[in-house]
Amino acid sequence: MLNENEIKENLDNLLKEYNSLGDQYENGKNRNSLDLYDDKGREIFEFINSQARAYHNNVSDEKDNDYQYVIETCFEILPLILRHFKYINQEIKASVKLGDTVYSDIQRMAKKMSGKSKDLRDIKSEFLKNELPIYGFKHGTYMSKKKTQQ
């Protein structure tokens, strides 16, 4: 489990690489560049998802600054997930199929922050419209068995 500064540093580096790969694809429009861009996007989303899971399962103080940063980052990353897969689907002229629970920890943490806000409802609606999974939006918080056995 990383602290706020470590998460920011890792995320900033990943986003720089992601944007660079996006530029490379736009300049050459070859499938290999698109695959690298897609892989980097998924790496970013899984990185944030793993931090969301770690913080949810290990932090008892929800007022902790690092915890708050993770929640806010989860909410802020949702539009990027949506844009990323809309773009990938547009470029491959097909619909990428993701597992039903992929990025659900991000969704759960965003839901913790925003509850039933219009912004969150709008994002969830866009996920549905674009055939992206919404498991974490529908199924509140999850606590690992490890935490409940302690």
PDB file of N, CA and C in Angstrom, residues 48-49 51-52 69-79 81 105-110 113:
ATOM      1  N   ILE A  48      -4.467   1.949 -10.053  1.00  0.00           N
ATOM      2  CA  ILE A  48      -5.402   2.662  -9.175  1.00  0.00           C
ATOM      3  C   ILE A  48      -6.360   1.678  -8.506  1.00  0.00           C
ATOM      4  N   ASN A  49      -6.830   0.694  -9.247  1.00  0.00           N
ATOM      5  CA  ASN A  49      -7.727  -0.311  -8.676  1.00  0.00           C
ATOM      6  C   ASN A  49      -7.053  -1.060  -7.527  1.00  0.00           C
ATOM      7  N   GLN A  51      -4.644   0.038  -5.589  1.00  0.00           N
ATOM      8  CA  GLN A  51      -4.530   0.944  -4.442  1.00  0.00           C
ATOM      9  C   GLN A  51      -5.878   1.103  -3.742  1.00  0.00           C
ATOM     10  N   ALA A  52      -6.945   1.184  -4.521  1.00  0.00           N
ATOM     11  CA  ALA A  52      -8.287   1.272  -3.936  1.00  0.00           C
ATOM     12  C   ALA A  52      -8.570   0.042  -3.085  1.00  0.00           C
ATOM     13  N   TYR A  69      -7.030  10.770  -0.552  1.00  0.00           N
ATOM     14  CA  TYR A  69      -6.440  10.954  -1.876  1.00  0.00           C
ATOM     15  C   TYR A  69      -6.831   9.794  -2.804  1.00  0.00           C
ATOM     16  N   VAL A  70      -6.795   8.579  -2.293  1.00  0.00           N
ATOM     17  CA  VAL A  70      -7.157   7.414  -3.104  1.00  0.00           C
ATOM     18  C   VAL A  70      -8.614   7.502  -3.539  1.00  0.00           C
ATOM     19  N   ILE A  71      -9.492   7.868  -2.627  1.00  0.00           N
ATOM     20  CA  ILE A  71     -10.917   7.998  -2.977  1.00  0.00           C
ATOM     21  C   ILE A  71     -11.103   9.048  -4.073  1.00  0.00           C
ATOM     22  N   GLU A  72     -10.474  10.195  -3.904  1.00  0.00           N
ATOM     23  CA  GLU A  72     -10.604  11.262  -4.901  1.00  0.00           C
ATOM     24  C   GLU A  72     -10.030  10.841  -6.253  1.00  0.00           C
ATOM     25  N   THR A  73      -8.906  10.140  -6.226  1.00  0.00           N
ATOM     26  CA  THR A  73      -8.287   9.678  -7.466  1.00  0.00           C
ATOM     27  C   THR A  73      -9.194   8.678  -8.176  1.00  0.00           C
ATOM     28  N   CYS A  74      -9.839   7.817  -7.410  1.00  0.00           N
ATOM     29  CA  CYS A  74     -10.765   6.858  -8.014  1.00  0.00           C
ATOM     30  C   CYS A  74     -11.889   7.584  -8.741  1.00  0.00           C
ATOM     31  N   PHE A  75     -12.443   8.596  -8.109  1.00  0.00           N
ATOM     32  CA  PHE A  75     -13.520   9.349  -8.747  1.00  0.00           C
ATOM     33  C   PHE A  75     -13.013  10.055 -10.008  1.00  0.00           C
ATOM     34  N   GLU A  76     -11.824  10.616  -9.924  1.00  0.00           N
ATOM     35  CA  GLU A  76     -11.267  11.375 -11.045  1.00  0.00           C
ATOM     36  C   GLU A  76     -10.821  10.497 -12.217  1.00  0.00           C
ATOM     37  N   ILE A  77     -10.500   9.233 -11.957  1.00  0.00           N
ATOM     38  CA  ILE A  77      -9.993   8.364 -13.023  1.00  0.00           C
ATOM     39  C   ILE A  77     -11.143   7.754 -13.850  1.00  0.00           C
ATOM     40  N   LEU A  78     -12.350   7.750 -13.321  1.00  0.00           N
ATOM     41  CA  LEU A  78     -13.475   7.138 -14.039  1.00  0.00           C
ATOM     42  C   LEU A  78     -13.701   7.724 -15.433  1.00  0.00           C
ATOM     43  N   PRO A  79     -13.689   9.058 -15.601  1.00  0.00           N
ATOM     44  CA  PRO A  79     -13.852   9.581 -16.963  1.00  0.00           C
ATOM     45  C   PRO A  79     -12.730   9.160 -17.919  1.00  0.00           C
ATOM     46  N   ILE A  81     -11.146   6.253 -17.795  1.00  0.00           N
ATOM     47  CA  ILE A  81     -11.474   4.865 -18.168  1.00  0.00           C
ATOM     48  C   ILE A  81     -12.505   4.883 -19.299  1.00  0.00           C
ATOM     49  N   ASP A 105     -13.134  -2.004  -7.748  1.00  0.00           N
ATOM     50  CA  ASP A 105     -12.671  -1.336  -6.530  1.00  0.00           C
ATOM     51  C   ASP A 105     -12.598   0.182  -6.736  1.00  0.00           C
ATOM     52  N   ILE A 106     -12.241   0.616  -7.930  1.00  0.00           N
ATOM     53  CA  ILE A 106     -12.256   2.047  -8.251  1.00  0.00           C
ATOM     54  C   ILE A 106     -13.696   2.559  -8.127  1.00  0.00           C
ATOM     55  N   GLN A 107     -14.623   1.822  -8.697  1.00  0.00           N
ATOM     56  CA  GLN A 107     -16.019   2.232  -8.669  1.00  0.00           C
ATOM     57  C   GLN A 107     -16.553   2.291  -7.241  1.00  0.00           C
ATOM     58  N   ARG A 108     -16.217   1.305  -6.434  1.00  0.00           N
ATOM     59  CA  ARG A 108     -16.676   1.285  -5.041  1.00  0.00           C
ATOM     60  C   ARG A 108     -16.167   2.498  -4.263  1.00  0.00           C
ATOM     61  N   MET A 109     -14.885   2.794  -4.441  1.00  0.00           N
ATOM     62  CA  MET A 109     -14.306   3.925  -3.709  1.00  0.00           C
ATOM     63  C   MET A 109     -14.899   5.239  -4.201  1.00  0.00           C
ATOM     64  N   ALA A 110     -15.134   5.364  -5.490  1.00  0.00           N
ATOM     65  CA  ALA A 110     -15.760   6.580  -6.023  1.00  0.00           C
ATOM     66  C   ALA A 110     -17.170   6.720  -5.460  1.00  0.00           C
ATOM     67  N   MET A 113     -17.183   8.178  -2.060  1.00  0.00           N
ATOM     68  CA  MET A 113     -16.988   9.625  -2.051  1.00  0.00           C
ATOM     69  C   MET A 113     -18.245  10.362  -2.502  1.00  0.00           C
TER      70      MET A 113
END
